[in-house]
XYZ file of C-alpha atoms in Angstrom:
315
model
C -8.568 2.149 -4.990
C -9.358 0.028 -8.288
C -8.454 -3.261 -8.186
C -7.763 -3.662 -11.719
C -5.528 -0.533 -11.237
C -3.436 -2.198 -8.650
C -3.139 -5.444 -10.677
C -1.708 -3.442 -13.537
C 1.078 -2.041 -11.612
C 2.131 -4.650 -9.461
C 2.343 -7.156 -13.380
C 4.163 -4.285 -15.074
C 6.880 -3.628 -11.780
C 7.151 -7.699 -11.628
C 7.799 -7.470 -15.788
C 10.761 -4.802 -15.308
C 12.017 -6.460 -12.031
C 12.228 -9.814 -13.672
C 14.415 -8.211 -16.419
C 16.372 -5.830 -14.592
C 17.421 -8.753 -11.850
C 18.568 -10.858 -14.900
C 21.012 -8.085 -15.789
C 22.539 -7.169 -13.172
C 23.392 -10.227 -11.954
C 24.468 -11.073 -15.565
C 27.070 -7.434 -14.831
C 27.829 -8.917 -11.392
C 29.228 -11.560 -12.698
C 31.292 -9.855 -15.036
C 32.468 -7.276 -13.030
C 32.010 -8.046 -9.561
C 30.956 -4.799 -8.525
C 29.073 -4.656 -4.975
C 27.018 -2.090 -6.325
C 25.764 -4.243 -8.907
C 24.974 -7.464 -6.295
C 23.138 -5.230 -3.952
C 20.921 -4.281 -6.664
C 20.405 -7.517 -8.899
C 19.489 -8.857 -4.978
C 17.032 -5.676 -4.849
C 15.633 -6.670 -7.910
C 14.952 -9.973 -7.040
C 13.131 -9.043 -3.455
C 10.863 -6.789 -5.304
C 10.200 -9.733 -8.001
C 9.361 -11.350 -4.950
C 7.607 -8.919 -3.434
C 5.357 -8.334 -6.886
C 4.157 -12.380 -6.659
C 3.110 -11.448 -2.579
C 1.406 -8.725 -3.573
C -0.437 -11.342 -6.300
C -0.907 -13.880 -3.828
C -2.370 -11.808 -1.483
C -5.201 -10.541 -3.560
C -5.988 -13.577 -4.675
C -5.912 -15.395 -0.950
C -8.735 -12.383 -0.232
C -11.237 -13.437 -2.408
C -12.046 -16.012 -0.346
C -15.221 -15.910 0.959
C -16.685 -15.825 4.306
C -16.490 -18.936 6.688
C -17.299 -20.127 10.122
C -14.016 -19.601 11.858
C -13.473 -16.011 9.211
C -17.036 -14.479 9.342
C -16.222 -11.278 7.838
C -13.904 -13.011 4.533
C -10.407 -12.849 4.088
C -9.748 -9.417 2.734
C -7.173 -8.287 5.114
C -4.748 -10.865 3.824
C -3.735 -8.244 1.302
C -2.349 -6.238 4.081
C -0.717 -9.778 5.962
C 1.146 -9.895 2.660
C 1.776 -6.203 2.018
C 3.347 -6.305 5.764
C 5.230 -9.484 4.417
C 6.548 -7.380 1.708
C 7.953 -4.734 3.650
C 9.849 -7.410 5.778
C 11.348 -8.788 2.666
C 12.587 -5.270 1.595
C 14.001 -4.531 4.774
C 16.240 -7.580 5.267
C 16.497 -9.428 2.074
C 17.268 -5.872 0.060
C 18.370 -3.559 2.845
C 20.329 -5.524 4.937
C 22.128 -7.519 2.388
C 23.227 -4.201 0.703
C 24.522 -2.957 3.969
C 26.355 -6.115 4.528
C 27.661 -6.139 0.843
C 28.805 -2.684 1.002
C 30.404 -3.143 4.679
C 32.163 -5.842 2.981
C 33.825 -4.285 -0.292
C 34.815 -1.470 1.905
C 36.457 -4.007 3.948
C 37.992 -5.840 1.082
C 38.462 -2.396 -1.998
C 39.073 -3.465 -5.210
C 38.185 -1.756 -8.509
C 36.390 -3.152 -11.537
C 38.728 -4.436 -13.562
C 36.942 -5.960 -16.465
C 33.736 -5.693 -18.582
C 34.208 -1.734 -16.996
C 31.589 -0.124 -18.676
C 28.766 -3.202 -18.497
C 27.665 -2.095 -15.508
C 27.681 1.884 -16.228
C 25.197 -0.041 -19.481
C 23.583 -2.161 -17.154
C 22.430 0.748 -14.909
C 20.945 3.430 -17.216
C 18.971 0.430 -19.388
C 17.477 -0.230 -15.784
C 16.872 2.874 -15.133
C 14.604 3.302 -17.990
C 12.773 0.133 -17.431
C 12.140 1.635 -13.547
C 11.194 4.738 -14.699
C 8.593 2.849 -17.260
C 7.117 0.720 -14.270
C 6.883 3.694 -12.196
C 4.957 5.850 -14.879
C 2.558 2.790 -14.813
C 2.176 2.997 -10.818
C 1.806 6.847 -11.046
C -0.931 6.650 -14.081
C -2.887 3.957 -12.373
C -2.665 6.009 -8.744
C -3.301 9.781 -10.146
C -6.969 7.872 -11.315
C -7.896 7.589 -7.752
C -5.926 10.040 -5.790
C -7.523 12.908 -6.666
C -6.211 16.152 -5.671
C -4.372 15.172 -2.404
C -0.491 14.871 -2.081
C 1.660 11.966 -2.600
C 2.272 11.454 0.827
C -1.446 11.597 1.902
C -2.634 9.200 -0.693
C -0.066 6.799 0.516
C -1.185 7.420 4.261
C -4.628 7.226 3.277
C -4.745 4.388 0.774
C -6.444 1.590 1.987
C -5.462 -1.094 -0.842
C -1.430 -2.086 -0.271
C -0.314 -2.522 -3.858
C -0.058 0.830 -5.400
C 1.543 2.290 -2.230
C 3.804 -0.796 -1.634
C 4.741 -0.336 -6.079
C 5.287 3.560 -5.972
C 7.606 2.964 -2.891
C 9.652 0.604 -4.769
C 9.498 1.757 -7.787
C 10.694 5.549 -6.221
C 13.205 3.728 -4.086
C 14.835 1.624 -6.977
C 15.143 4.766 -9.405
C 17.637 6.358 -6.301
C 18.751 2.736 -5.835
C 19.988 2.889 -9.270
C 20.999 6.200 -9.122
C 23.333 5.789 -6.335
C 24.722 2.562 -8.219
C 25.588 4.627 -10.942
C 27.297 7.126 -9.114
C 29.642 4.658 -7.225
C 30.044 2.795 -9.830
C 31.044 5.529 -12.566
C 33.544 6.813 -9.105
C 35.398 3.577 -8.885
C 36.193 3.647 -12.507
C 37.015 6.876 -12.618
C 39.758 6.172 -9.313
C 39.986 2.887 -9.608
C 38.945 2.847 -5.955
C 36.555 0.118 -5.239
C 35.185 1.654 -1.515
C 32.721 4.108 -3.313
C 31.398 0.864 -5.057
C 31.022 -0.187 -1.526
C 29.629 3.251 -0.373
C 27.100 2.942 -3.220
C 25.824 -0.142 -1.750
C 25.687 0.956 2.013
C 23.476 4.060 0.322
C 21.417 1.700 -1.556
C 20.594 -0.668 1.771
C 19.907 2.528 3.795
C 17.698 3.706 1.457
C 15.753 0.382 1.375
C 15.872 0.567 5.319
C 13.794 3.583 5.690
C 11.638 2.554 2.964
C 11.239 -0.754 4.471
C 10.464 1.184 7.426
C 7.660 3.520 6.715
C 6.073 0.714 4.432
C 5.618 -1.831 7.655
C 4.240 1.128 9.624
C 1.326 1.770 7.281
C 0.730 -2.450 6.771
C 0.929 -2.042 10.414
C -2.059 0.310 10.609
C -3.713 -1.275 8.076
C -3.828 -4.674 9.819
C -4.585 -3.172 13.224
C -8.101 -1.722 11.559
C -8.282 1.372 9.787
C -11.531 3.553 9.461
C -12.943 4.755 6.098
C -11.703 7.913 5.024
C -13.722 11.006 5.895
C -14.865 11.531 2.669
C -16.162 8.152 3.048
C -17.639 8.830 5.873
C -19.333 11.830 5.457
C -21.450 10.167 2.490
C -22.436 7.500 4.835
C -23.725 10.217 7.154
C -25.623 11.889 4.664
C -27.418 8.977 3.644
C -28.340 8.320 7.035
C -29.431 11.851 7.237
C -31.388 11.185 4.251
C -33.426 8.772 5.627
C -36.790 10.420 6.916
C -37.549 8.114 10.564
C -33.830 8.348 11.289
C -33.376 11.819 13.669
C -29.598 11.916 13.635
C -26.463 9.611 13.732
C -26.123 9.384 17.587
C -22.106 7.830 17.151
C -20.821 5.484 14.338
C -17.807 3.772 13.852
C -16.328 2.027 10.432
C -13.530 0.036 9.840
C -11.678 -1.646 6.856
C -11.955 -5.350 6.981
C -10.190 -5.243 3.240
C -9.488 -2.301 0.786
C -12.927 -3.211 -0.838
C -14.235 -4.389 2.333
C -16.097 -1.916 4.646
C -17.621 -2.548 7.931
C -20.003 0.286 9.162
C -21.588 0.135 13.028
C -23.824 2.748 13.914
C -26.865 3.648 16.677
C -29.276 5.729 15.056
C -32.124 8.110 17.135
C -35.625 7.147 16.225
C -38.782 8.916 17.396
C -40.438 7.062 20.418
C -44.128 6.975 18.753
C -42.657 5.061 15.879
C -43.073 1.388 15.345
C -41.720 -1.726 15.247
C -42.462 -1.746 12.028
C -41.578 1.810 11.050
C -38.026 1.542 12.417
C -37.410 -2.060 10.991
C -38.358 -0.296 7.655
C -36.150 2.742 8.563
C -33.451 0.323 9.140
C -33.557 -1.178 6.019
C -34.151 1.991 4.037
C -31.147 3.493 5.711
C -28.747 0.536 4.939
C -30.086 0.097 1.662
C -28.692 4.210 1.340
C -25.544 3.391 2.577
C -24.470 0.755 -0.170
C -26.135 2.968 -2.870
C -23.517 5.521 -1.434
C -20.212 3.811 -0.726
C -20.815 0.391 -2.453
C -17.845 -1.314 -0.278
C -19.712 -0.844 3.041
C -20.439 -4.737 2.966
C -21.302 -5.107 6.626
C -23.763 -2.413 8.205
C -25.431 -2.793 11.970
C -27.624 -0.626 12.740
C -29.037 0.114 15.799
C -31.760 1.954 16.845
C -31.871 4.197 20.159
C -34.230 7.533 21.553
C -32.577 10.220 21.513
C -32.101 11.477 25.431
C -30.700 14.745 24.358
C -34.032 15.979 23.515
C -37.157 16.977 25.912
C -40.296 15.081 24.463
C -40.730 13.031 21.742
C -40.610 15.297 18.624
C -39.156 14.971 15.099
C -35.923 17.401 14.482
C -34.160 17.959 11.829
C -31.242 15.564 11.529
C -27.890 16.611 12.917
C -24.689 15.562 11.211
């Protein structure tokens, strides 16, 4: 994922979020619609969310110390799981409890009627801008795989964590509107309140599937197996390495990758010649997949052969 990319989105959703929030709280106050204060509270969490998101990449450029050998790069997902905690209770539980609450308490918008109705569709079309961003910046590294893949697979947290918002704040918005424009229409303020209980579920199970891939991503993810499969071939590529006996990779940041593996040498070879293999081989791998940072290599004979011959590498 590029960097730069990320950055872009995550300024451009903060932009809109900072704008929208200022509205809708400027239409809450006017109308003192539910639907309205769930979402200006939204707006804020994700304006929130956007400076995590910051903070996080910058915290990871930190660079390697005694106590964190291997850097800091997987703060990006410590504050990408922050994020998702932030969404789930300061955006989707409020709205529940919001929306609970007007249904508890109906009463229809009674002045300013058509601010929010205003309010709404401008906010839509700032959303909709931010999310054009987020899908620009991810459709230059997702390739041909589908939208729910790339965000499985991604490895960086801030174009996932933006197109989730983004996606979930244009239904946000759109379920606003709709209870909204039906409690002026009947004058009936519980589909105001059924617009926010929508709104906080919504948030819920996007909350929800956004802490499960932080989750995974903090735990230790492998490279993809595209990834992968270059680092075998340039292994393979090496002439005094026989085969990849087993390897293992894992992500110690998006642009951060640790590769482990034992490599077969030839029993007649050297010291020397498998010192020189080692470095060869590693010097491969970063020509081929430029993040693999940290690389251990270690060499072993291969005991599934008889004798001590050269084979053709096995991938």
């Amino acid at each position: 994922m590029s960097a730069e990319g990320g950055s872009k989105a995550v300024i451009a959703a903060l932009m809109a979020n900072l704008g929208i929030a200022v509205t809708k709280f400027l239409a809450f106050l006017l109308t003192q619609s539910s639907s309205m204060l769930a979402e200006s509270i939204h707006s804020v969490a994700d304006s929130g969310n956007q400076l995590l998101l910051l903070l996080g990449k910058k915290q990871s450029r930190r660079g390697a110390t005694a106590l964190h050998p291997f850097g800091h790069g997987r703060e990006r997902y410590v504050y990408g799981f922050i994020v998702a905690v932030v969404l789930f209770t300061v955006g989707g539980l409020f709205a529940l409890y919001e929306g609970w609450h007007k249904i508890l308490d109906p009463h229809g918008i009674e002045s300013w009627k058509w601010v929010p109705v205003a309010v709404l569709v401008i906010a839509m079309v700032m959303e909709g801008l931010s999310f054009r961003t987020a899908v620009h910046e991810a459709n230059r590294v997702r390739g041909d795989v589908s939208w729910p893949t790339f965000i499985r697979r991604a490895r960086g947290p801030e174009l996932p964590v933006i197109l989730l918002e983004d996606s979930a704040a244009l239904v946000g918005l759109a379920l606003a509107l709709v209870g909204v424009l039906l409690t002026l229409a009947t004058g009936n303020g519980v589909w105001d309140g059924l617009g926010s209980i929508a709104i906080g579920l919504l948030l819920v199970c996007v909350a929800m599937v956004l802490a499960a891939e932080m989750k995974s991503l903090l735990v230790g993810e492998s490279a993809t197996r595209e990834t992968v499969r270059r680092i075998e071939e340039a292994l393979a590529a090496e002439p005094l390495v026989d085969r990849v006996i087993h390897m293992r990779t894992m992500h110690l940041g998006p642009d951060e990758l640790l590769v482990a593996a034992k490599i077969a040498v030839t029993p007649t070879d050297s010291a020397a010649e498998v010192a020189h293999a080692i470095d060869a081989a590693e010097a491969r791998i970063r020509e081929a997949v430029p993040i693999a940072r940290v690389i251990y290599l270690e060499p072993d004979l291969d005991r599934t052969l008889q004798g001590g011959s050269r084979t053709e590498p096995r991938r």
